[in-house]
Coordinates of C-alpha atoms in Angstrom, one line a residue:
X14 CA 0.0 0.0 0.0
X15 CA 1.4 3.4 -1.0
X16 CA 1.7 5.9 1.9
X17 CA 0.4 9.4 1.9
X18 CA 2.4 12.0 -0.1
X19 CA 2.8 14.4 2.7
X20 CA 5.0 14.7 5.8
X21 CA 3.1 15.4 9.0
X22 CA 6.2 17.1 10.7
X23 CA 7.8 19.0 7.8
X24 CA 4.7 19.7 5.7
X25 CA 1.6 19.5 7.8
X26 CA -0.3 21.7 5.3
X27 CA 0.1 18.9 2.8
X28 CA -2.2 16.7 4.8
X29 CA -4.7 19.6 5.2
X30 CA -4.9 20.3 1.5
X31 CA -4.9 16.6 0.5
X32 CA -7.7 15.7 2.8
X33 CA -9.7 18.8 1.7
X34 CA -9.2 17.8 -2.0
X35 CA -10.3 14.3 -1.2
X36 CA -13.4 15.6 0.6
X37 CA -14.4 17.9 -2.3
X38 CA -13.7 15.1 -4.9
X39 CA -16.0 12.8 -3.0
X40 CA -18.9 15.2 -3.5
X41 CA -18.8 17.2 -0.3
X42 CA -20.2 20.7 -0.7
X43 CA -17.9 23.3 0.9
X44 CA -20.9 24.7 2.9
X45 CA -21.1 21.3 4.6
X46 CA -17.6 21.8 6.0
X47 CA -18.4 24.9 7.9
X48 CA -17.2 24.5 11.5
X49 CA -16.2 20.9 11.1
X50 CA -13.2 18.8 10.1
X51 CA -13.0 16.9 6.8
X52 CA -10.7 14.1 7.8
X53 CA -7.4 15.9 8.6
X54 CA -7.5 15.8 12.4
X55 CA -7.9 12.0 12.7
X56 CA -4.8 11.6 10.6
X57 CA -2.8 13.8 12.9
X58 CA -4.2 12.1 16.0
X59 CA -3.2 8.7 14.6
X60 CA 0.3 10.0 13.8
X61 CA 0.8 11.7 17.1
X62 CA -0.8 9.3 19.6
X63 CA -1.5 5.9 18.0
X64 CA 2.0 5.9 16.4
X65 CA 3.5 7.6 19.5
X66 CA 5.2 10.4 17.4
X67 CA 4.3 13.3 19.7
X68 CA 7.8 13.4 21.2
X69 CA 9.2 14.1 17.7
X70 CA 7.3 17.3 17.5
X71 CA 9.6 20.2 18.5
X72 CA 8.6 22.2 21.6
X73 CA 8.5 26.0 21.1
X74 CA 10.3 27.9 23.8
X75 CA 12.3 31.1 24.1
X76 CA 15.4 29.0 23.7
X77 CA 14.2 27.1 20.6
X78 CA 12.1 29.7 18.7
X79 CA 15.0 30.8 16.6
X80 CA 15.7 27.2 15.5
X81 CA 12.2 26.3 14.3
X82 CA 11.3 26.4 10.6
X83 CA 8.1 28.1 9.5
X84 CA 5.1 26.1 8.4
X85 CA 6.2 23.0 10.3
X86 CA 4.5 21.1 13.1
X87 CA 5.4 22.4 16.6
X88 CA 4.2 22.1 20.2
X89 CA 3.7 25.1 22.4
X90 CA 3.1 24.8 26.1
X91 CA 1.6 27.9 27.7
X92 CA -1.0 29.6 29.9
X93 CA -4.0 31.3 28.3
X94 CA -3.3 34.9 29.3
X95 CA -6.0 36.5 27.2
X96 CA -9.0 35.4 25.2
X97 CA -9.4 37.6 22.1
X98 CA -12.7 36.3 20.9
X99 CA -13.3 35.0 17.4
X100 CA -11.8 35.9 14.0
X101 CA -13.6 35.6 10.6
X102 CA -11.6 34.4 7.6
X103 CA -12.1 33.0 4.1
X104 CA -11.9 29.3 4.9
X105 CA -12.6 28.0 1.4
X106 CA -12.8 29.7 -2.0
X107 CA -13.0 28.8 -5.7
X108 CA -9.9 29.3 -7.8
X109 CA -11.3 29.0 -11.3
X110 CA -13.2 25.7 -11.2
X111 CA -11.2 24.3 -8.2
X112 CA -12.1 24.7 -4.5
X113 CA -9.2 25.5 -2.2
X114 CA -8.8 26.1 1.5
X115 CA -7.1 28.6 3.8
X116 CA -7.7 26.7 7.0
X117 CA -4.7 26.6 9.3
X118 CA -3.1 29.4 7.3
X119 CA -2.5 33.2 7.7
X120 CA -2.8 34.1 4.1
X121 CA -4.2 32.5 1.0
X122 CA -1.8 30.3 -0.9
X123 CA -3.5 31.0 -4.3
X124 CA -4.8 34.3 -5.8
X125 CA -8.5 34.7 -5.4
X126 CA -10.8 36.4 -7.9
X127 CA -12.8 39.0 -6.1
X128 CA -16.0 37.4 -7.6
X129 CA -15.0 33.9 -6.6
X130 CA -17.2 31.7 -4.5
X131 CA -16.0 31.7 -0.9
X132 CA -17.0 30.4 2.5
X133 CA -16.5 32.6 5.6
X134 CA -15.5 30.6 8.6
X135 CA -14.4 31.6 12.1
X136 CA -11.7 30.6 14.6
X137 CA -10.9 31.4 18.3
X138 CA -8.0 33.6 19.1
X139 CA -6.0 33.0 22.3
X140 CA -3.0 34.9 23.5
X141 CA -0.8 32.4 25.3
X142 CA 2.4 32.9 27.3
X143 CA 4.9 30.5 28.9
X144 CA 3.6 29.6 32.3
X145 CA 4.6 32.4 34.7
X146 CA 7.5 31.4 37.0
X147 CA 8.3 28.3 34.8
X148 CA 11.7 27.0 36.0
X149 CA 14.4 26.0 33.6
X150 CA 14.5 22.3 34.5
X151 CA 11.1 21.9 32.9
X152 CA 12.2 23.0 29.5
X153 CA 14.3 21.5 26.7
X154 CA 17.5 23.3 26.2
X155 CA 18.6 25.0 22.9
X156 CA 21.5 22.5 22.6
X157 CA 19.1 19.5 23.1
X158 CA 16.7 21.0 20.6
X159 CA 19.5 21.6 18.1
X160 CA 20.5 17.9 18.2
X161 CA 16.9 16.9 17.9
X162 CA 16.4 19.3 15.0
X163 CA 19.4 18.0 13.1
X164 CA 18.2 14.4 13.5
X165 CA 14.7 15.4 12.4
X166 CA 15.9 17.4 9.4
X167 CA 18.1 14.6 8.1
X168 CA 15.3 12.1 8.4
X169 CA 12.6 14.2 6.7
X170 CA 14.7 16.3 4.3
X171 CA 14.6 14.0 1.4
X172 CA 10.9 13.3 1.8
X173 CA 10.2 17.1 1.9
X174 CA 12.1 17.6 -1.3
X175 CA 10.0 15.0 -3.0
X176 CA 6.8 16.7 -1.7
X177 CA 8.0 20.1 -3.0
X178 CA 8.6 18.5 -6.4
X179 CA 5.1 16.9 -6.4
X180 CA 3.5 20.2 -5.4
X181 CA 5.0 22.1 -8.4
X182 CA 1.8 21.8 -10.3
X183 CA 0.3 24.7 -8.4
X184 CA -1.1 27.3 -10.9
X185 CA 1.2 30.2 -9.7
X186 CA 4.6 30.6 -8.1
X187 CA 5.2 31.5 -4.5
X188 CA 6.3 35.0 -5.4
X189 CA 3.2 35.6 -7.5
X190 CA 1.0 34.5 -4.6
X191 CA 2.7 36.7 -2.0
X192 CA 2.5 39.8 -4.3
X193 CA -1.1 39.1 -5.5
X194 CA -3.4 42.0 -4.5
X195 CA -6.1 39.5 -3.8
X196 CA -3.8 37.7 -1.4
X197 CA -2.8 40.9 0.3
X198 CA -6.5 41.7 0.8
X199 CA -6.8 38.5 2.8
X200 CA -3.9 39.2 5.1
X201 CA -4.6 38.6 8.7
X202 CA -4.3 42.2 9.7
X203 CA -6.6 43.6 7.0
X204 CA -9.7 41.4 7.1
X205 CA -12.1 41.9 9.9
X206 CA -12.6 40.0 13.1
X207 CA -15.4 39.7 15.6
X208 CA -14.0 39.8 19.1
X209 CA -16.7 38.4 21.4
X210 CA -15.8 38.5 25.1
X211 CA -12.5 40.0 24.2
X212 CA -9.9 40.2 26.9
X213 CA -6.6 41.6 25.7
X214 CA -3.0 40.5 26.2
X215 CA 0.3 41.0 28.0
X216 CA 3.4 43.0 27.9
X217 CA 5.6 43.8 24.9
X218 CA 8.0 41.1 23.9
X219 CA 11.6 42.1 24.1
X220 CA 13.5 40.0 21.5
X221 CA 16.8 39.7 19.8
X222 CA 18.7 37.3 17.6
X223 CA 18.0 35.7 14.3
X224 CA 15.1 33.4 13.6
X225 CA 14.5 30.8 10.9
X226 CA 10.8 31.9 10.9
X227 CA 10.7 34.7 8.4
X228 CA 10.1 38.1 9.9
X229 CA 10.3 37.0 13.6
X230 CA 12.5 39.1 15.9
X231 CA 14.3 36.3 17.6
X232 CA 13.3 35.1 21.1
X233 CA 9.6 35.5 21.3
X234 CA 8.2 33.6 24.2
X235 CA 4.5 34.3 23.7
X236 CA 2.2 32.9 21.0
X237 CA -1.1 33.7 19.3
X238 CA -2.9 30.4 19.1
X239 CA -5.8 30.0 16.6
X240 CA -8.3 27.3 17.5
X241 CA -10.5 25.6 15.0
X242 CA -13.8 23.7 15.4
X243 CA -13.6 23.6 19.2
X244 CA -16.0 24.4 22.0
X245 CA -15.2 27.7 23.8
X246 CA -16.0 26.1 27.1
X247 CA -13.0 23.7 26.8
X248 CA -10.6 26.7 27.1
X249 CA -10.5 28.9 30.1
X250 CA -8.4 31.9 31.1
X251 CA -5.2 30.9 33.1
X252 CA -5.5 27.2 32.1
X253 CA -2.3 25.6 30.9
X254 CA -2.5 23.8 27.6
X255 CA -0.2 22.1 25.1
X256 CA -1.1 23.2 21.5
X257 CA 0.1 21.2 18.5
X258 CA -0.1 22.9 15.2
X259 CA 1.5 24.9 12.4
X260 CA 3.9 27.7 13.3
X261 CA 3.7 30.7 11.0
X262 CA 5.0 34.3 10.9
X263 CA 4.5 35.8 7.5
X264 CA 6.4 39.1 6.8
X265 CA 3.4 40.1 4.5
X266 CA 1.4 40.6 7.7
X267 CA 3.7 43.4 8.9
X268 CA 2.9 45.6 6.0
X269 CA 0.1 48.2 6.3
X270 CA -1.9 49.5 3.4
X271 CA -5.2 51.3 3.0
X272 CA -6.9 48.8 0.6
X273 CA -10.5 48.3 1.3
X274 CA -11.3 44.9 2.7
X275 CA -14.4 43.1 1.3
X276 CA -15.1 41.7 4.7
X277 CA -14.6 44.8 6.8
X278 CA -18.2 46.1 6.5
X279 CA -20.1 45.7 9.7
X280 CA -17.4 43.9 11.7
X281 CA -15.4 45.2 14.7
X282 CA -11.9 46.4 15.0
X283 CA -9.2 43.8 14.3
X284 CA -8.0 42.6 17.7
X285 CA -4.7 41.4 16.2
X286 CA -3.2 44.8 15.3
X287 CA -1.6 44.9 18.8
X288 CA 0.1 41.6 18.2
X289 CA 2.6 42.2 15.4
X290 CA 3.7 38.9 13.8
X291 CA 7.4 39.8 14.2
X292 CA 6.8 39.9 18.0
X293 CA 4.1 37.2 18.4
X294 CA 4.3 34.1 16.2
X295 CA 1.0 32.5 15.1
X296 CA 0.2 28.8 15.8
X297 CA -2.7 27.3 13.9
X298 CA -3.8 24.5 16.3
X299 CA -4.7 21.0 15.3
X300 CA -4.9 19.4 18.7
X301 CA -4.8 20.8 22.3
X302 CA -4.8 19.2 25.7
X303 CA -4.9 20.6 29.2
X304 CA -1.7 20.1 31.2
X305 CA -1.2 19.4 34.9
X306 CA 2.0 19.8 37.0
X307 CA 3.0 16.2 36.2
X308 CA 3.2 17.0 32.5
X309 CA 6.2 19.3 33.2
X310 CA 8.3 16.6 34.7
X311 CA 11.1 15.7 32.2
X312 CA 11.1 12.0 33.2
X313 CA 7.6 11.3 34.4
X314 CA 7.3 7.6 35.2
X315 CA 3.8 6.0 35.0
X316 CA 4.0 4.6 38.5
X317 CA 1.3 4.2 41.1
X318 CA 2.2 6.0 44.3
X319 CA 2.0 3.0 46.5
X320 CA 2.8 3.5 50.2
X321 CA 6.0 1.4 50.2
X322 CA 7.5 3.4 47.4
X323 CA 6.3 6.7 48.7
X324 CA 7.6 6.3 52.2
X325 CA 11.2 6.1 51.2
X326 CA 11.0 9.2 48.9
X327 CA 9.1 11.1 51.7
X328 CA 11.9 10.4 54.2
X329 CA 14.6 11.5 51.9
X330 CA 12.8 14.7 50.9
X331 CA 12.1 15.5 54.6
X332 CA 15.8 15.1 55.4
X333 CA 16.5 17.5 52.5
X334 CA 14.1 20.1 53.9
X335 CA 15.5 19.7 57.4
X336 CA 19.0 20.4 56.1
X337 CA 17.9 23.3 54.0
X338 CA 16.1 24.8 57.1
X339 CA 19.1 24.5 59.4
X340 CA 18.0 21.2 61.1
X341 CA 14.6 22.7 62.1
X342 CA 12.6 19.4 61.9
X343 CA 9.3 21.0 62.8
X344 CA 9.6 23.7 60.1
X345 CA 10.6 21.0 57.6
X346 CA 7.4 18.9 58.4
X347 CA 5.2 21.9 58.0
X348 CA 7.0 22.8 54.8
X349 CA 6.2 19.3 53.4
X350 CA 2.5 19.6 54.3
X351 CA 2.4 23.1 52.8
X352 CA 3.8 21.9 49.5
X353 CA 1.2 19.1 49.3
X354 CA -1.7 21.6 49.7
X355 CA -4.3 21.9 47.0
X356 CA -7.7 23.4 46.8
X357 CA -10.0 20.4 46.3
X358 CA -13.3 22.0 47.1
X359 CA -15.0 25.3 47.5
X360 CA -17.8 26.0 50.0
X361 CA -19.2 29.5 49.6
X362 CA -16.0 31.7 50.1
X363 CA -14.1 28.9 51.8
X364 CA -11.3 27.3 49.7
X365 CA -11.0 23.8 51.2
X366 CA -7.5 22.4 51.1
X367 CA -5.3 25.5 51.1
X368 CA -2.5 25.6 53.7
X369 CA -0.6 28.9 53.6
X370 CA 2.5 29.0 55.8
X371 CA 4.2 31.9 57.6
X372 CA 7.7 31.2 58.8
X373 CA 8.6 33.9 61.4
X374 CA 12.0 34.7 62.9
X375 CA 13.5 35.5 59.6
X376 CA 15.8 38.4 60.4
X377 CA 17.8 40.0 57.6
X378 CA 21.0 38.0 58.4
X379 CA 18.9 34.7 58.6
X380 CA 17.1 35.3 55.3
X381 CA 20.3 35.9 53.5
X382 CA 21.3 32.3 54.3
X383 CA 18.2 30.3 54.8
X384 CA 15.9 32.4 52.6
X385 CA 18.1 31.9 49.6
X386 CA 18.6 28.2 50.3
X387 CA 14.9 27.7 50.6
X388 CA 14.1 29.7 47.5
X389 CA 16.6 27.7 45.5
X390 CA 15.4 24.4 46.9
X391 CA 11.8 25.2 45.8
X392 CA 12.9 26.3 42.4
X393 CA 14.6 22.9 41.9
X394 CA 11.5 21.0 43.0
X395 CA 8.4 22.9 41.7
X396 CA 7.7 23.8 38.1
X397 CA 6.2 27.2 38.7
X398 CA 7.7 29.4 41.5
X399 CA 7.8 33.1 42.3
X400 CA 9.4 35.3 44.9
X401 CA 7.8 38.7 45.8
X402 CA 10.0 41.1 47.8
X403 CA 7.4 42.9 49.8
X404 CA 8.3 46.5 50.6
X405 CA 6.2 49.7 50.9
X406 CA 7.6 50.9 47.6
X407 CA 6.7 47.6 45.9
X408 CA 3.1 47.7 47.2
X409 CA 2.7 51.3 46.1
X410 CA 3.9 50.8 42.5
X411 CA 3.3 47.1 41.5
X412 CA 0.6 46.0 39.2
X413 CA -0.7 42.9 41.0
X414 CA -4.2 42.5 39.5
X415 CA -4.8 42.1 35.7
X416 CA -6.6 45.1 34.2
X417 CA -8.7 45.5 31.1
X418 CA -7.4 48.2 28.7
X419 CA -10.3 49.1 26.5
X420 CA -8.1 51.3 24.3
X421 CA -6.2 48.3 23.1
X422 CA -9.0 45.8 24.0
X423 CA -6.4 43.7 25.9
X424 CA -6.2 42.3 29.3
X425 CA -3.0 43.6 30.8
X426 CA -1.4 41.0 33.0
X427 CA -0.6 41.4 36.7
X428 CA 1.8 39.7 39.0
X429 CA -1.0 37.7 40.5
X430 CA -2.2 36.3 37.2
X431 CA -0.8 32.8 37.9
X432 CA -1.5 29.3 36.8
X433 CA -3.0 26.7 39.0
X434 CA -0.4 24.9 41.1
X435 CA 2.0 27.9 41.3
X436 CA 4.0 28.6 44.4
X437 CA 4.6 32.1 45.7
X438 CA 7.1 33.2 48.4
X439 CA 6.3 36.6 49.9
X440 CA 9.5 38.0 51.5
X441 CA 8.5 40.6 54.2
X442 CA 12.0 40.8 55.7
X443 CA 12.7 44.1 53.9
X444 CA 9.3 45.7 54.8
X445 CA 9.9 48.8 56.9
X446 CA 7.6 51.5 58.2
X447 CA 6.1 53.7 55.6
X448 CA 2.9 55.1 54.1
X449 CA 0.8 53.2 51.6
X450 CA -0.9 55.1 48.9
X451 CA -4.2 54.1 47.3
X452 CA -2.4 51.6 45.1
X453 CA -0.5 50.1 48.0
X454 CA -3.7 49.7 50.0
X455 CA -5.4 48.0 47.1
X456 CA -2.4 45.7 46.5
X457 CA -2.4 44.7 50.2
X458 CA -6.1 43.8 50.0
X459 CA -5.5 41.8 46.8
X460 CA -2.8 39.7 48.6
X461 CA -4.9 39.2 51.6
X462 CA -7.8 38.0 49.5
X463 CA -5.5 35.6 47.6
X464 CA -4.3 34.1 50.9
X465 CA -7.7 33.9 52.6
X466 CA -10.0 33.1 49.7
X467 CA -7.7 31.9 46.9
X468 CA -9.2 34.4 44.6
X469 CA -7.8 37.3 42.5
X470 CA -9.8 40.3 41.6
X471 CA -9.6 41.3 37.9
X472 CA -10.2 44.9 37.1
X473 CA -12.5 45.4 34.1
X474 CA -12.7 49.2 34.8
X475 CA -16.5 49.3 35.0
X476 CA -16.7 46.2 37.2
X477 CA -14.5 43.8 39.0
X478 CA -14.6 40.0 38.8
X479 CA -13.2 37.5 41.3
X480 CA -11.2 34.7 39.5
X481 CA -10.7 31.5 41.5
X482 CA -7.1 30.3 41.7
X483 CA -4.9 27.7 43.6
X484 CA -1.6 29.2 44.6
X485 CA 0.6 27.9 47.5
X486 CA 1.7 30.9 49.6
X487 CA 4.7 31.0 51.8
X488 CA 5.5 34.1 53.9
X489 CA 8.9 34.8 55.3
X490 CA 8.9 37.5 58.0
X491 CA 10.6 38.6 61.2
X492 CA 7.4 38.6 63.2
X493 CA 3.9 37.5 62.5
X494 CA 2.8 39.1 59.2
X495 CA 0.2 41.8 59.7
X496 CA -0.6 42.0 56.0
X497 CA -1.0 38.3 55.1
X498 CA -2.9 36.2 57.7
X499 CA -1.5 32.7 56.9
X500 CA -3.2 29.5 57.9
X501 CA -0.2 28.3 59.9
X502 CA 2.4 30.4 61.7
X503 CA 5.7 28.6 62.6
X504 CA 8.5 30.3 64.4
X505 CA 11.7 29.3 62.5
X506 CA 14.4 27.9 64.8
X507 CA 17.5 26.8 62.9
X508 CA 20.3 25.1 64.9
X509 CA 23.0 24.9 62.2
X510 CA 24.1 26.4 59.0
X511 CA 25.6 24.8 55.9
X512 CA 23.8 21.6 56.5
X513 CA 22.8 21.1 52.9
X514 CA 24.4 18.3 50.9
X515 CA 24.8 17.8 47.2
X516 CA 21.6 16.4 45.7
X517 CA 21.7 14.0 42.8
X518 CA 19.7 14.4 39.6
X519 CA 17.9 11.1 40.4
X520 CA 16.9 12.3 43.8
X521 CA 15.5 15.6 42.4
X522 CA 13.5 13.7 39.8
X523 CA 12.0 11.4 42.5
X524 CA 11.1 14.3 44.7
X525 CA 9.5 16.2 41.9
X526 CA 7.4 13.2 40.9
X527 CA 6.5 12.7 44.6
X528 CA 5.3 16.3 45.1
X529 CA 3.4 16.4 41.8
X530 CA 1.7 13.0 42.3
X531 CA 0.7 12.4 45.9
X532 CA -1.1 15.8 46.2
X533 CA -3.5 14.5 43.5
X534 CA -4.5 11.5 45.7
X535 CA -8.1 11.3 46.8
X536 CA -8.7 11.1 50.6
X537 CA -11.4 10.1 53.0
X538 CA -12.0 9.5 56.7
X539 CA -13.5 6.2 57.7
X540 CA -16.5 6.2 60.0
X541 CA -14.6 4.8 63.0
X542 CA -11.8 7.3 62.5
X543 CA -14.4 10.1 62.2
X544 CA -15.5 9.4 65.8
X545 CA -11.9 9.6 67.1
X546 CA -11.3 12.9 65.3
X547 CA -14.6 14.4 66.5
X548 CA -13.8 13.5 70.1
X549 CA -10.3 14.9 69.9
X550 CA -11.6 18.2 68.4
X551 CA -14.2 18.5 71.2
X552 CA -11.6 17.8 73.9
X553 CA -9.1 20.3 72.3
X554 CA -11.8 23.0 72.2
X555 CA -12.7 22.4 75.9
X556 CA -9.1 22.5 76.9
X557 CA -8.3 25.7 75.0
X558 CA -11.2 28.1 74.3
X559 CA -9.0 30.2 72.1
X560 CA -9.1 27.5 69.4
X561 CA -11.4 28.7 66.5
X562 CA -13.4 26.7 64.1
X563 CA -10.7 27.6 61.5
X564 CA -8.1 26.0 63.7
X565 CA -10.0 22.8 63.9
X566 CA -10.7 22.8 60.2
X567 CA -7.0 23.3 59.6
X568 CA -6.2 20.2 61.7
X569 CA -8.4 18.2 59.4
X570 CA -6.6 19.6 56.4
X571 CA -3.3 18.8 57.9
X572 CA -4.5 15.2 58.6
X573 CA -5.4 14.9 54.9
X574 CA -1.9 16.0 53.8
X575 CA -0.2 13.9 56.4
X576 CA -2.0 10.8 55.0
X577 CA -1.3 11.5 51.3
X578 CA 2.4 12.3 52.2
X579 CA 2.7 8.6 53.0
X580 CA 0.7 7.6 49.9
X581 CA -2.4 6.7 52.0
X582 CA -5.9 7.7 50.9
X583 CA -7.6 7.4 54.3
X584 CA -6.7 8.9 57.6
X585 CA -5.1 6.5 60.1
X586 CA -4.8 6.9 63.9
X587 CA -1.0 7.1 63.6
X588 CA -1.1 9.9 61.1
X589 CA -3.7 11.8 63.1
X590 CA -1.5 11.5 66.2
X591 CA 1.4 12.9 64.2
X592 CA -0.7 15.9 63.2
X593 CA -1.6 16.6 66.9
X594 CA 2.1 16.3 67.9
X595 CA 3.2 18.7 65.2
X596 CA 0.6 21.1 66.3
X597 CA 1.6 20.8 70.0
X598 CA 5.3 21.5 69.1
X599 CA 4.2 24.5 67.0
X600 CA 2.1 26.0 69.7
X601 CA 4.9 25.6 72.2
X602 CA 7.1 27.8 70.0
X603 CA 4.4 30.4 69.9
X604 CA 4.3 30.8 73.7

């Protein structure tokens, strides 16, 4: 059997055109293809997943953008920072007596007669950025990509040349197509778009270097993703997705002219004029899938987190945290529980499962040693981390909340626009007496709401909207933080310095897998254990009237994380006793 005459990696548009031609030849009317696939996507799914070829698709990152060839198949992993609504485009048109398609393209590949039959289709526009705080160990390096690219090029080069020869029966040359006035009229920046529920984008992209993608200014970490034939409910702001599709950046799109566009009448302003193609490459998406923290592990073994396996990893990680924290075993235990926290339910304004931590006793000389060690340790263990140096000046000037700019119709990002599963260290050790202006007061309120409610308020000028999030917050301060009321306050008491030992790559991989995996475990409390817990909570409240309902709820949350830290899915008496002992030691320090 003769295989298809197109290369999925080097010439994905070949598959699109071939399957379109087949559909038309079989009698399909172009109007019947509105908003639906004609057989191209099943071919790509079979190639990528059934044949396990997804790993061969280059990943687009700031380090690899300059090495990627245009019009090839790429992967982009990023957070949806803004949703720009829908864009109308000429999806199919008649070139003489032959129907052709522009789907998954920025410009028409053939000149179009202004009187030609055409079908107007629409696609979703998403502005995506690399996940904020993404740490280097999650990404492929430029050197690794270069080696992969060389292997990939040698394997597919000959086949691509054959395809180019076979495609030479096109009615016009490439230069004629690019210079065709009809083609120019169909440029992305000149035909109209309808931006429904538009919410604009992020900061300007600083770039340098040379790119293989024509017209692209070097290292461009963001991406404009165009989604076809997909439900809008599948894609949500701040979700992390992997998009597989065709990378384009056409220099023709940079040019501006005053030609009238046949499609402009009655449509709204083009939302893409603030995203120049030389700054923001376009990716025409075939397939997308939502990602979790586990998907960012370089070597992610498909292993069930059984207690026997988990226990050994837990002990090693706990020793590591104890060393990083100057042999403070209590602080290390709370740090472990904190890193396993996850919002698993919401009841009214209560985010069930959050466990923010405030380590006190961090004087300036202590934070210079242990603060740096802890920050580095978390960067090596978690995929998305941030450190916020909290000062009066920072609070008075920082843009923490995303804001809608109606002049550009973009959502301007803020520091707190973070992906689910992010970790944020707030360093209060440099906070000194001062006066907060109106911006500072608002920023302090935003941080407090994030810690207490796990929500961030987005500013749409005429109204404000709370967006649910799930961010682990760690506060380092000299005394109890007056700005951020953490769930747990632990006085930090190191007894030694320079306790940390060299950590092997294998150990880091095991700890990353552990932290990403066990926090996803389900958890329950058996009926017999529920009675024990209830009796203990009643006795604790009678012994200490200062205990609030929030304190008792936190004990249950700690019990959950203590269980899952051992790979267990139900609370045992042993683990409950460990939680009570930890709490006793913590309260002793507070006296």
